[in-house]
Short mmCIF file of C-alpha atoms in Angstrom, two decimals:
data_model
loop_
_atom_site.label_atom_id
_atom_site.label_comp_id
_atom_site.label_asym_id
_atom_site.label_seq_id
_atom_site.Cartn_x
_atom_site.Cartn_y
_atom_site.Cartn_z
CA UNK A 1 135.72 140.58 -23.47
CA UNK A 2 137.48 143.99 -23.03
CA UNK A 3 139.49 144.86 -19.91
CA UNK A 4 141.23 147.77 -19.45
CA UNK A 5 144.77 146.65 -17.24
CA UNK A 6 146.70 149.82 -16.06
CA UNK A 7 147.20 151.81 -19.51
CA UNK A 8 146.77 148.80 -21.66
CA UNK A 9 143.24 147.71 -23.18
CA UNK A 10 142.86 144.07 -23.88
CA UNK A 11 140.59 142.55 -25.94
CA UNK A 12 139.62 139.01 -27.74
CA UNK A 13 139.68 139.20 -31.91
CA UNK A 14 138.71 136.63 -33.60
CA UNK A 15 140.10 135.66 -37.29
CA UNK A 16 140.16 133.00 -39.37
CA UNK A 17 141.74 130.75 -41.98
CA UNK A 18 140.51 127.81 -43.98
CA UNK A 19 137.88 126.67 -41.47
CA UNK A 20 140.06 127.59 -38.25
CA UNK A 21 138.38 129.78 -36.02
CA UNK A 22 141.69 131.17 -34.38
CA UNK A 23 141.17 134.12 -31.22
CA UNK A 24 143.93 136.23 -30.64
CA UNK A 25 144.44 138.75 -28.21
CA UNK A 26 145.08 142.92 -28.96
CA UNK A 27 146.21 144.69 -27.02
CA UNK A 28 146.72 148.82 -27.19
CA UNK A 29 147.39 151.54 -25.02
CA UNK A 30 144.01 153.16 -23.64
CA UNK A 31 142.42 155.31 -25.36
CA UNK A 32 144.80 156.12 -28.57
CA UNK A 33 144.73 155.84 -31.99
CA UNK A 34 147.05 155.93 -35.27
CA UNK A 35 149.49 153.73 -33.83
CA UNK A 36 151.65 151.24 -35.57
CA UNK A 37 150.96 147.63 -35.63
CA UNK A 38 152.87 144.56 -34.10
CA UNK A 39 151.98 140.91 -34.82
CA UNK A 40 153.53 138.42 -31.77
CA UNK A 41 153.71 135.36 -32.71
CA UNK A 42 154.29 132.39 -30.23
CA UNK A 43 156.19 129.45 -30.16
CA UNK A 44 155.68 126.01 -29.75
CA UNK A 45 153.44 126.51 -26.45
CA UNK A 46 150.96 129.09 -28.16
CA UNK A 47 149.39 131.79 -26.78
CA UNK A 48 150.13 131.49 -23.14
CA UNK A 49 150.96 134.05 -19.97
CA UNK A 50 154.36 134.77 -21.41
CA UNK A 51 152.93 136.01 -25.22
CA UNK A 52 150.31 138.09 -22.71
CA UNK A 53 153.26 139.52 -20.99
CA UNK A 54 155.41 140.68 -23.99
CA UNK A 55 152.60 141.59 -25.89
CA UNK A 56 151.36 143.78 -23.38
CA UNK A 57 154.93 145.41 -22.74
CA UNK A 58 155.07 145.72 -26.50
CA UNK A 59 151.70 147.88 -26.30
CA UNK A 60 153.21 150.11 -23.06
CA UNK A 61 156.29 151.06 -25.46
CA UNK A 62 153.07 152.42 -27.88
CA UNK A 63 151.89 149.21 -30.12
CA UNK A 64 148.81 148.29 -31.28
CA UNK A 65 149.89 144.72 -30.81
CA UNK A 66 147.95 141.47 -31.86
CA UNK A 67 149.09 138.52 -29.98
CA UNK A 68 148.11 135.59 -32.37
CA UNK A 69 146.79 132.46 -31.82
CA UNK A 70 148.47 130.32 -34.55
CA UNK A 71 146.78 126.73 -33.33
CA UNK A 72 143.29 127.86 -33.12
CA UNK A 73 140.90 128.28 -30.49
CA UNK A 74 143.92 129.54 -28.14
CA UNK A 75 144.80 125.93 -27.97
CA UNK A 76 147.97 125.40 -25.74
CA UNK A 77 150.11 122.66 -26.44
CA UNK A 78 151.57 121.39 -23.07
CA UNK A 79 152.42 117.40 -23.51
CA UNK A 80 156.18 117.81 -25.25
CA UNK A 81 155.21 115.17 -27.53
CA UNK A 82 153.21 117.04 -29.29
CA UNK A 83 154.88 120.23 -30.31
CA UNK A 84 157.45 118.22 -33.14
CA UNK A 85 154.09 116.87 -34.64
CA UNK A 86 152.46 120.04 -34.64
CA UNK A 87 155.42 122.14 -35.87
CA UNK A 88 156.02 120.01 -38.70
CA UNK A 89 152.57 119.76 -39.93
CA UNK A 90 153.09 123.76 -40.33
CA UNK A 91 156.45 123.43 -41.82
CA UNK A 92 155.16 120.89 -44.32
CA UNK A 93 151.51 123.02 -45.14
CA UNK A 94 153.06 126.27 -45.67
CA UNK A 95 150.03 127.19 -47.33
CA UNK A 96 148.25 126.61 -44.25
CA UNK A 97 150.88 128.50 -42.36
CA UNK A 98 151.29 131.69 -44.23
CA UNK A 99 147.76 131.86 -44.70
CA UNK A 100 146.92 131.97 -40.78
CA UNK A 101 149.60 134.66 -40.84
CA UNK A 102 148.11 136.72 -42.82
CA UNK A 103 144.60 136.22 -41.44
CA UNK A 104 146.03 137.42 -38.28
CA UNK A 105 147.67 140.68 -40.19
CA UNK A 106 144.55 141.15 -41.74
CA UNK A 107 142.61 141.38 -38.24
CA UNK A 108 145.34 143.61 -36.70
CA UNK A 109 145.76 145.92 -39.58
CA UNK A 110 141.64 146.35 -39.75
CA UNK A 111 141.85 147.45 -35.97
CA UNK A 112 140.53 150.91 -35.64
CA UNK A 113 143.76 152.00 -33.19
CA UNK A 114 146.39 150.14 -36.11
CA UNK A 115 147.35 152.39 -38.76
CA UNK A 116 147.50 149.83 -41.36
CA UNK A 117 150.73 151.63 -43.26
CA UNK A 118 152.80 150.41 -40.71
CA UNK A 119 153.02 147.04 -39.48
CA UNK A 120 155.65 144.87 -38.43
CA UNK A 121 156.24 141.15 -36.21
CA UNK A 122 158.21 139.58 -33.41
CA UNK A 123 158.37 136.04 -32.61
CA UNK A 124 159.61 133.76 -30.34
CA UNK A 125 160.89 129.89 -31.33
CA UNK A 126 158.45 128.87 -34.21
CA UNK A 127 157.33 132.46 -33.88
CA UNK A 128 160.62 133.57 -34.88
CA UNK A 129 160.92 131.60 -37.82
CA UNK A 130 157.03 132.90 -38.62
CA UNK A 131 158.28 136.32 -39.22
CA UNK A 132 160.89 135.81 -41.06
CA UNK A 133 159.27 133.49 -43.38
CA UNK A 134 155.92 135.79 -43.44
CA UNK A 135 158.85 138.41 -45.11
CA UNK A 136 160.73 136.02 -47.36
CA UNK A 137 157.25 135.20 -49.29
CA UNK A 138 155.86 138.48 -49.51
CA UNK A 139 154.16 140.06 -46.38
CA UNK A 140 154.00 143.53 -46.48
CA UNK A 141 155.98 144.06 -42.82
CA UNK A 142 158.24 147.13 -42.30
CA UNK A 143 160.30 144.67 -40.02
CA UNK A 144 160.66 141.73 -38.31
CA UNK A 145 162.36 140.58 -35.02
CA UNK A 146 163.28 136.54 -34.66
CA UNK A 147 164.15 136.05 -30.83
CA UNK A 148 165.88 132.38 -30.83
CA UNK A 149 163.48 131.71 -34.09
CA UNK A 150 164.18 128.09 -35.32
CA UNK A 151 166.52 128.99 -38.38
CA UNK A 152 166.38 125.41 -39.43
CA UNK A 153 162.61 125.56 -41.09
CA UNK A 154 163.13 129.10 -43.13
CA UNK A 155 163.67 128.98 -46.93
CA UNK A 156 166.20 130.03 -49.08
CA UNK A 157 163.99 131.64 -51.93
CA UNK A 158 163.62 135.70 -50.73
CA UNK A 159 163.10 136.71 -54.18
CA UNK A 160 159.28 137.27 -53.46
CA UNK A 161 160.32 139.86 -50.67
CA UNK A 162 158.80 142.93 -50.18
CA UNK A 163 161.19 145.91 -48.77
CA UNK A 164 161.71 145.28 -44.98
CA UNK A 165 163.87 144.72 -42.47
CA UNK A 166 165.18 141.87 -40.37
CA UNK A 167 166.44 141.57 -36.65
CA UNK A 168 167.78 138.24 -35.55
CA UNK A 169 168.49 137.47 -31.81
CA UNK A 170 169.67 133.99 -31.18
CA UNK A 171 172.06 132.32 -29.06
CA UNK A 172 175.46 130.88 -30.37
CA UNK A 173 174.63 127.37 -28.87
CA UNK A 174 171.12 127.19 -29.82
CA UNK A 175 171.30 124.01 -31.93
CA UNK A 176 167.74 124.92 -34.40
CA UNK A 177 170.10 127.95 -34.87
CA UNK A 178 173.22 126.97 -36.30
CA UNK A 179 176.02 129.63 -38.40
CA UNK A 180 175.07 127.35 -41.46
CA UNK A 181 171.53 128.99 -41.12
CA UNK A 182 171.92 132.56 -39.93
CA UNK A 183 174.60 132.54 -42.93
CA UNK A 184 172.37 130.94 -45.35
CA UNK A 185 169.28 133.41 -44.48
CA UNK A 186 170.90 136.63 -44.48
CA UNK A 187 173.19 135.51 -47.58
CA UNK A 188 169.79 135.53 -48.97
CA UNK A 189 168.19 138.54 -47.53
CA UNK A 190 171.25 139.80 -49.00
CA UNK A 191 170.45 138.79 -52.49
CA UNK A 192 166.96 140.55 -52.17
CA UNK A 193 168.29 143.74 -50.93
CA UNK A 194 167.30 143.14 -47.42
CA UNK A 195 168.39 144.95 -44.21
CA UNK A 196 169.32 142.81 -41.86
CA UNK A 197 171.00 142.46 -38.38
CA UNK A 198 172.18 139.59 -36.67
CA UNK A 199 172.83 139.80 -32.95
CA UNK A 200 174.57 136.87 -31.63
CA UNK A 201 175.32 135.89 -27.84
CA UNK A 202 177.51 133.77 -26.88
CA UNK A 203 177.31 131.04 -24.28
CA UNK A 204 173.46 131.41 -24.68
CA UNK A 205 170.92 128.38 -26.60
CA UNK A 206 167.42 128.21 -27.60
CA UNK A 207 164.59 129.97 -25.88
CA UNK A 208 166.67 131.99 -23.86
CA UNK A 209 163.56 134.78 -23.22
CA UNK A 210 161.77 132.39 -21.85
CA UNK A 211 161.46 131.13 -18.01
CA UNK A 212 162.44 127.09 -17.39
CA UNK A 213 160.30 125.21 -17.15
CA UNK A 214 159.56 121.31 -16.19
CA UNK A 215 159.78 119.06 -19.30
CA UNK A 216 161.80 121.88 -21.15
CA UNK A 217 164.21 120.24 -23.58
CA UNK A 218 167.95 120.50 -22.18
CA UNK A 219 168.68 122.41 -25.37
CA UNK A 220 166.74 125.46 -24.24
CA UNK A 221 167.66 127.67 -21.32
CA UNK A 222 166.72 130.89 -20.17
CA UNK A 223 169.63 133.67 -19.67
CA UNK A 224 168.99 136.83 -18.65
CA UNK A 225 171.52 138.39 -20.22
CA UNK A 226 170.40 137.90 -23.62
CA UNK A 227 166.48 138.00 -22.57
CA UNK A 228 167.20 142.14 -21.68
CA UNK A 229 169.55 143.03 -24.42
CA UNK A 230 167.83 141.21 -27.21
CA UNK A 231 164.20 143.27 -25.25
CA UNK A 232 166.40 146.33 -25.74
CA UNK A 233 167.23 145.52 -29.00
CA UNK A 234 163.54 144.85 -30.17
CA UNK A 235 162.61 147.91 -28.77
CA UNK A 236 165.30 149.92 -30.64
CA UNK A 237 164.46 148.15 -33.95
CA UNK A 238 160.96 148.55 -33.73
CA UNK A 239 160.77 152.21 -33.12
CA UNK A 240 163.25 152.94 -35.84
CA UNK A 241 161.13 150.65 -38.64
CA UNK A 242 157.95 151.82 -37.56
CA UNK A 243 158.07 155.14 -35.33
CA UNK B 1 195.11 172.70 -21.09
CA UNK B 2 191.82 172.71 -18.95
CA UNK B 3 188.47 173.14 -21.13
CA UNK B 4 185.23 173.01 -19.87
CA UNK B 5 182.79 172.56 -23.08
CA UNK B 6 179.22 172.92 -21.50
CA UNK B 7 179.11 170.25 -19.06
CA UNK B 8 182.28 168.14 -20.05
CA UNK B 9 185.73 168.73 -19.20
CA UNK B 10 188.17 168.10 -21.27
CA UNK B 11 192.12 168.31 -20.01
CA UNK B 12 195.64 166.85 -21.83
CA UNK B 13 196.41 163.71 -20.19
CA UNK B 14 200.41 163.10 -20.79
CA UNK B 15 201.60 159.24 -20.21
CA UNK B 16 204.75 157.14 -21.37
CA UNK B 17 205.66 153.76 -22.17
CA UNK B 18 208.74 152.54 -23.20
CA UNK B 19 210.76 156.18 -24.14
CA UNK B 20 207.21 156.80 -26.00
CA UNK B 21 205.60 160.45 -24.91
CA UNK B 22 201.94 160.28 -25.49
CA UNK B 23 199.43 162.96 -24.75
CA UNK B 24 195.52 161.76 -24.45
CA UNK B 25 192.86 163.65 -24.02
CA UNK B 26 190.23 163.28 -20.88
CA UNK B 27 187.26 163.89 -20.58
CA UNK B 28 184.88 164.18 -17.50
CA UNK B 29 181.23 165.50 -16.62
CA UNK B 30 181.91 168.44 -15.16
CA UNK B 31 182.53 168.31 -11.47
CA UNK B 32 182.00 164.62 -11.32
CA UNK B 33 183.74 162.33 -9.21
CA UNK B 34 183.87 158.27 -8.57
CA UNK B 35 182.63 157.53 -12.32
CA UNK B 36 183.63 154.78 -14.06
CA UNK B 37 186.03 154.78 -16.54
CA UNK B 38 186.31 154.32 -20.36
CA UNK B 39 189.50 154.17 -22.61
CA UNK B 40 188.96 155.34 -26.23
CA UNK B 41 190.93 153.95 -28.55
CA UNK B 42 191.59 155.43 -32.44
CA UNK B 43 191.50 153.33 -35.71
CA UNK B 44 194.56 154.17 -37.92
CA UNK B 45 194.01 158.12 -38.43
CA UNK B 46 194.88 158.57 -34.47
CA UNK B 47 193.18 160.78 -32.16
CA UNK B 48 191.16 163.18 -34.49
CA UNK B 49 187.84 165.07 -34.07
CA UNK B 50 186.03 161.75 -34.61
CA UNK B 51 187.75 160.26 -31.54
CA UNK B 52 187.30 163.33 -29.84
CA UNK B 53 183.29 163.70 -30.66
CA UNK B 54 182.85 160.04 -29.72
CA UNK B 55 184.92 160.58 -26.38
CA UNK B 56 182.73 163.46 -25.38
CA UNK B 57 179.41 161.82 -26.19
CA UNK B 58 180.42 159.02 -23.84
CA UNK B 59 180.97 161.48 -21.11
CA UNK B 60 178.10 162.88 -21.02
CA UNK B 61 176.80 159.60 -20.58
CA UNK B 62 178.55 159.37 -17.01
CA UNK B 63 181.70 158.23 -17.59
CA UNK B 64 185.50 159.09 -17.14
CA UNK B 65 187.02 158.92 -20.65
CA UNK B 66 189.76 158.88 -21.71
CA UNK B 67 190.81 158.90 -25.46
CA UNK B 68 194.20 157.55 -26.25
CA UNK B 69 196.94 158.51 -27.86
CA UNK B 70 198.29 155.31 -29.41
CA UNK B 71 201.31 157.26 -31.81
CA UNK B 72 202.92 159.25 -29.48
CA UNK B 73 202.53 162.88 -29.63
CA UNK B 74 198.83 162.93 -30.87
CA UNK B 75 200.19 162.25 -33.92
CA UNK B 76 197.87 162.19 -36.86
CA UNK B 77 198.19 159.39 -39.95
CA UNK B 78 196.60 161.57 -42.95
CA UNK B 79 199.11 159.31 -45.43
CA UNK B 80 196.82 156.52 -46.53
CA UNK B 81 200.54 155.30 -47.46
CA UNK B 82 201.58 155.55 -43.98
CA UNK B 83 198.80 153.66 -42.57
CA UNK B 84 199.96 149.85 -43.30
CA UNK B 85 203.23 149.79 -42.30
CA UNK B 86 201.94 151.80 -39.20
CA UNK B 87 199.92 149.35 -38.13
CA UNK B 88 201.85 146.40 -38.93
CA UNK B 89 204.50 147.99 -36.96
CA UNK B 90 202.02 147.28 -33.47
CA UNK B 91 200.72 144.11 -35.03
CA UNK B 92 204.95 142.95 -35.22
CA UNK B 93 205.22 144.07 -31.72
CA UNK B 94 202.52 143.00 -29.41
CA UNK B 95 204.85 144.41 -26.29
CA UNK B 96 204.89 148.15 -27.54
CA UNK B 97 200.76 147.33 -28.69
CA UNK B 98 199.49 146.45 -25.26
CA UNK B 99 202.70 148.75 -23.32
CA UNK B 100 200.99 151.62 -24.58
CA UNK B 101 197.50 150.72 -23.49
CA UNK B 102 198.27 149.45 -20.26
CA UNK B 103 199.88 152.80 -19.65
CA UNK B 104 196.98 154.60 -21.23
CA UNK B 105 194.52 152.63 -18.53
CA UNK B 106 196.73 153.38 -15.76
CA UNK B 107 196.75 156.91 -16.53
CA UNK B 108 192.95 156.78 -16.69
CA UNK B 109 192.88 154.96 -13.40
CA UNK B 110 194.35 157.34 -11.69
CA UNK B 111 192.30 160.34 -12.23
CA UNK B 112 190.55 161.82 -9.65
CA UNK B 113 187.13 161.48 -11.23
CA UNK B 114 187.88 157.71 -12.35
CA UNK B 115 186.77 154.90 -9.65
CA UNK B 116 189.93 152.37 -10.75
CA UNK B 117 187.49 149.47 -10.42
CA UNK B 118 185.54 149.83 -13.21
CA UNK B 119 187.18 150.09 -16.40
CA UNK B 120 186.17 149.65 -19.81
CA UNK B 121 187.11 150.28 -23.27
CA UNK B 122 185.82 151.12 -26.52
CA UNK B 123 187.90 151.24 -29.99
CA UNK B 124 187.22 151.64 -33.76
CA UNK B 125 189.01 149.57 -36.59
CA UNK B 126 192.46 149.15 -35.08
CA UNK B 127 191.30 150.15 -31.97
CA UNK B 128 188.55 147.37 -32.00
CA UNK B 129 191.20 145.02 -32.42
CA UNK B 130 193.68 146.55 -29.57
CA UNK B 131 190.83 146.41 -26.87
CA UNK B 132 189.94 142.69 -27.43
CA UNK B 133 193.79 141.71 -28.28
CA UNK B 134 193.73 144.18 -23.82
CA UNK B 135 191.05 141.51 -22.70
CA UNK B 136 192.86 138.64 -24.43
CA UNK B 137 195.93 139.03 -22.90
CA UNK B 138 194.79 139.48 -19.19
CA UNK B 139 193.77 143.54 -18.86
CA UNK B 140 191.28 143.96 -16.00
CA UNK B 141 188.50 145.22 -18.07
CA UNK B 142 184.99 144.70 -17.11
CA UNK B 143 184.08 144.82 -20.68
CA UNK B 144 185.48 146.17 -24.15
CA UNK B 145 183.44 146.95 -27.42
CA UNK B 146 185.17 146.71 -30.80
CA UNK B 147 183.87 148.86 -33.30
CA UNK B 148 184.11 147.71 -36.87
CA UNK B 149 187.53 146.42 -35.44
CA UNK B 150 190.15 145.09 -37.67
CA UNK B 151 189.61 141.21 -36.45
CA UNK B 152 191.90 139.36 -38.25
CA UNK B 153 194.93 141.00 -35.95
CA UNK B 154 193.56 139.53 -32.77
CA UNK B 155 195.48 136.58 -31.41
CA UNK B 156 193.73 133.24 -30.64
CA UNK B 157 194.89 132.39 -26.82
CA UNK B 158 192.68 133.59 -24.80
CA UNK B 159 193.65 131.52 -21.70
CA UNK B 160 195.17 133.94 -19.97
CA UNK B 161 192.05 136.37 -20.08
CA UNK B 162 190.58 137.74 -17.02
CA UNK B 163 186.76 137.89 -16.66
CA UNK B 164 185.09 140.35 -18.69
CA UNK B 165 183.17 140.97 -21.35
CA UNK B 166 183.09 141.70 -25.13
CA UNK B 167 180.87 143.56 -28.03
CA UNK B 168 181.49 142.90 -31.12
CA UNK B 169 179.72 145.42 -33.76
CA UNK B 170 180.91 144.52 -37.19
CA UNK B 171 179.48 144.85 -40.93
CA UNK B 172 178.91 141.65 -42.58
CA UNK B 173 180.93 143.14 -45.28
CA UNK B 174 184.04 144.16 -43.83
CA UNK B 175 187.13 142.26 -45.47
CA UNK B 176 188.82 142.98 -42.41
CA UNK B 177 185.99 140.76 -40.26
CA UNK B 178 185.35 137.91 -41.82
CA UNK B 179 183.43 135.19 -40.76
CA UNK B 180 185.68 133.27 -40.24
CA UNK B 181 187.62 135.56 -37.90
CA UNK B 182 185.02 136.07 -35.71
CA UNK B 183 184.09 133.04 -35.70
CA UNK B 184 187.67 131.96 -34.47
CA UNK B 185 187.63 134.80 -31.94
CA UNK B 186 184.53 133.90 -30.13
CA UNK B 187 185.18 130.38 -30.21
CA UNK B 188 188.33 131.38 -28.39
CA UNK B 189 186.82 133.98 -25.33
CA UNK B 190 184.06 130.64 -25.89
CA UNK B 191 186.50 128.03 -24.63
CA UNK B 192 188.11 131.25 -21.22
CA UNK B 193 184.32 131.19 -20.26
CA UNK B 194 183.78 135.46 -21.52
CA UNK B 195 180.75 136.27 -22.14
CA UNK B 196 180.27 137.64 -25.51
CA UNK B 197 178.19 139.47 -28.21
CA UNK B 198 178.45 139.97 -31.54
CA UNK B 199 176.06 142.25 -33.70
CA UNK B 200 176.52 142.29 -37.24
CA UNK B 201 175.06 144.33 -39.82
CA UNK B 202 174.19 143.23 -43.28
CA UNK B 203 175.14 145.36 -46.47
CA UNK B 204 177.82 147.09 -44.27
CA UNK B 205 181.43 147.71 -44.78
CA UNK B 206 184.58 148.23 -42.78
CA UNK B 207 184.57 152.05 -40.82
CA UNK B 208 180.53 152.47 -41.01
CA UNK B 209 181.05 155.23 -37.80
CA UNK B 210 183.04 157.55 -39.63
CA UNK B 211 182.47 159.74 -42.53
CA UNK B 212 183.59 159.09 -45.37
CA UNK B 213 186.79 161.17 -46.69
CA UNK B 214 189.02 161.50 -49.71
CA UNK B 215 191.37 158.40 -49.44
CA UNK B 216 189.43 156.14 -48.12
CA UNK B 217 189.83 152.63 -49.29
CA UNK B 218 186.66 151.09 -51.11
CA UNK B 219 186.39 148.49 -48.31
CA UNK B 220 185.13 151.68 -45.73
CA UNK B 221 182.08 153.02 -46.10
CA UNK B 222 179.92 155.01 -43.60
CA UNK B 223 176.84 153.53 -42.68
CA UNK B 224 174.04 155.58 -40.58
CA UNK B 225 171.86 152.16 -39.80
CA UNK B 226 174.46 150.43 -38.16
CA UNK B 227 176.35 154.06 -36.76
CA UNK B 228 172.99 154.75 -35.01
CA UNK B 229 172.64 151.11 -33.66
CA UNK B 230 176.13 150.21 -32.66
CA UNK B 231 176.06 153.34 -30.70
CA UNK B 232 172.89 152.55 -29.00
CA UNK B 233 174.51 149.15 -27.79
CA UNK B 234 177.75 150.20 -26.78
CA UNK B 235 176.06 152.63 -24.46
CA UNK B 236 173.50 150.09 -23.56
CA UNK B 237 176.14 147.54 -23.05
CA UNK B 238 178.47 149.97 -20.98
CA UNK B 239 175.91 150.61 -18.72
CA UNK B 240 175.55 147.11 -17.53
CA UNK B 241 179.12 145.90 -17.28
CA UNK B 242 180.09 149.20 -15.66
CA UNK B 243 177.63 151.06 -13.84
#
C-alpha cells in the first residue's frame, strides 16, 4: 500500500523481531530525500488514528517518520483490561522490548528517504517511556521526546548510554509520573553526561495529548494547553537535535 | 530622549514610587499602537545592555516593553560586593519591592502604544523572582516568566493572586532554585488555581542568558542550550497569554 495524502506519502513497512511480524507505518514528505529519521512510538492503544495523525504532522515539519507497531500485526488493544497485562509483559521481557525497538530503527533507518546518521524518537504513554529507555541501554538516537511517558517503568542504570538528548513533557498530576521519577531519571541522565530537559505543567495528568475517550482511566485527561506547548516544544527539540 | 533603532523605538520612561526617581527605558515597534504590553525586569546588575538587547528583541516581536529601572536612576551594580546587601535590602522590604513595580506597570500602562489590558512580565534572576513575588501578591498580569529567577525569595501565599499565569525556566543546577523551592512555589499558585509551567534544564546553572563576565560567582554560568530554548518559550508563551 502507498498513498500519497496532500504532501505526505504513506506507506506499510513491515519488520520484525523474534517471530513477530510487526507493520508499521512511514510516512515522508513527497518526493524528498536525505531527511532525518523519527521513530513514534504509541502507547497503550497501539498504532491507532491518533499515532497516524502525529506521525503524519511530524513528516509535514520534514521527517521521515516510522510510526511503529510495537504489538504486532497493528494489533489495537481496546478492552482496558488488557493494556496492564500487556504493558507489563514488556516491562518484565525487556529483551523482547528493546529488541522490537530496534527492529523498528532498523526498518526506518534502511528507508531510502532516512538518512540513517540522524535519527531520533517521540512517544506517547508507554511510548514515552520506550524512548527513553531505547537511550538509557544504548540506542544510537540523537534525541528523544517522552510526552506524559510512564516514568514509573524506566531504569536507573544510564551507564550504557550513547550521547543524546532527552525532552520530557509530563503533567505535574500525572500519577505514572511522579517528582520521585523525573528526579531519579534525569539524576541519572545526569551521571551519564546526558542533556536533558524537563518541562513540567501544572494542573495537567497523564495522557494529556490525547482526546477522552469512553473507558479512559480518571487519571488521564486531555488539556490543551499542554497538548500545544509540549507539540511546540517537540518541534523545537527535534529540529535542533536533528536539523 | 527619542531613538528610533530600525524599526523599534526606544524613549526614557521617568516614574516614582515612594521619593524613588526611576528612569526605564521603552520600547515600541515603530509607529505601533494598541500592543500589548511587557515589563522587563533586571537581575542584580540593573538595567544594562543585556536588559536592553532582551527588551528590544521582545519588541520586535509586537509588544510594548518596557524595561525597568528597579534602583532608581538606572543605576548600575558592577560591585559584586554591593550586590547582596542590595538585594536583601528589597527582599527586607516587600512594600518598596512591589511599590516600584506597580509603578513601573502603571507607567507602562499608560503609554500610548500599550493596550492596559494586557500586561505581562518577564525578569531574569532577581527579576524572575520580583515578577512571580507581582503575580503572588495580586498584580493583574496575564502571565509572567521568570528567568533563571532567584526562587528561594518568593513568598508562599499565594491566596491573594489574581488569575494569570506563570513560566518558570530554571537550570537544574542553580543553588538559587532548588527543588525544593520550586516545588513549594508551584504547589502554592497549585492550591490559587494558576496555571503553571516549569521547564528545567539539566547540567545548567544560575544566569545561563547572560554572558559570562569577570566577577561572576561560580554558581552562574551561561548556557546557549537552555538561552536558545527559554527564549523560544517565553516568546511562545507570551504569545498565548497576551496576544
Amino acid at each position: 500500500m502507498e498513498l500519497t495524502a496532500g504532501m505526505v506519502t504513506v506507506r506499510d513497512l513491515a519488520y520484525s523481531h523474534d517471530g513477530c511480524e510487526m507493520r508499521g507505518l512511514f510516512h515522508v514528505p513527497h518526493g524528498a530525500s536525505n531527511l532525518p529519521g523519527v521513530l513514534v512510538v504509541h502507547g497503550a492503544h497501539g498504532l491507532g488514528d491518533f499515532i497516524r495523525a502525529s506521525s503524519e504532522r511530524l513528516a509535514r515539519e520534514g521527517y521521515a517518520v516510522l510510526a511503529v507497531d510495537m504489538w504486532g500485526g497493528r494489533k489495537l488493544l481496546t478492552d482496558p483490561a488488557l493494556i496492564g497485562p500487556q504493558l507489563g509483559a514488556f516491562v518484565q521481557d525487556r529483551g523482547m522490548w528493546m529488541g522490537r525497538l530496534a527492529a523498528a530503527q532498523a526498518a526506518l533507518a534502511t528507508q531510502p528517504e532516512t538518512d540513517a546518521a540522524r535519527i531520533g524518537a517521540i512517544g506517547y504513554c508507554f511510548g514515552g517511556a520506550s524512548v527513553l529507555e531505547m537511550l538509557r541501554t544504548g540506542a544510537a538516537l540523537a534525541g528523544v521526546v517522552s510526552l506524559h511517558g510512564g516514568l514509573d517503568v524506566v531504569g536507573d542504570d544510564w551507564a550504557g548510554a550513547q550521547p543524546g538528548e532527552a525532552l520530557i513533557c509530563t503533567g505535574a498530576d500525572d500519577p505514572l509520573a511522579s517528582p520521585t521519577d523525573l528526579a531519579r531519571i534525569t539524576a541519572g541522565m545526569g551521571r551519564a553526561a546526558l542533556d536533558w530537559q524537563a518541562d513540567v505543567y501544572g494542573g495537567t495528568l497523564h495522557g494529556f495529548t490525547e482526546p477522552d475517550a469512553p473507558g479512559r482511566p480518571p487519571f488521564a485527561r486531555y488539556n490543551a494547553r499542554a497538548d500545544r506547548r509540549s507539540w511546540a516544544a517537540t518541534v523545537g527539540f527535534l529540529a535542533e537535535v536533528l536539523c
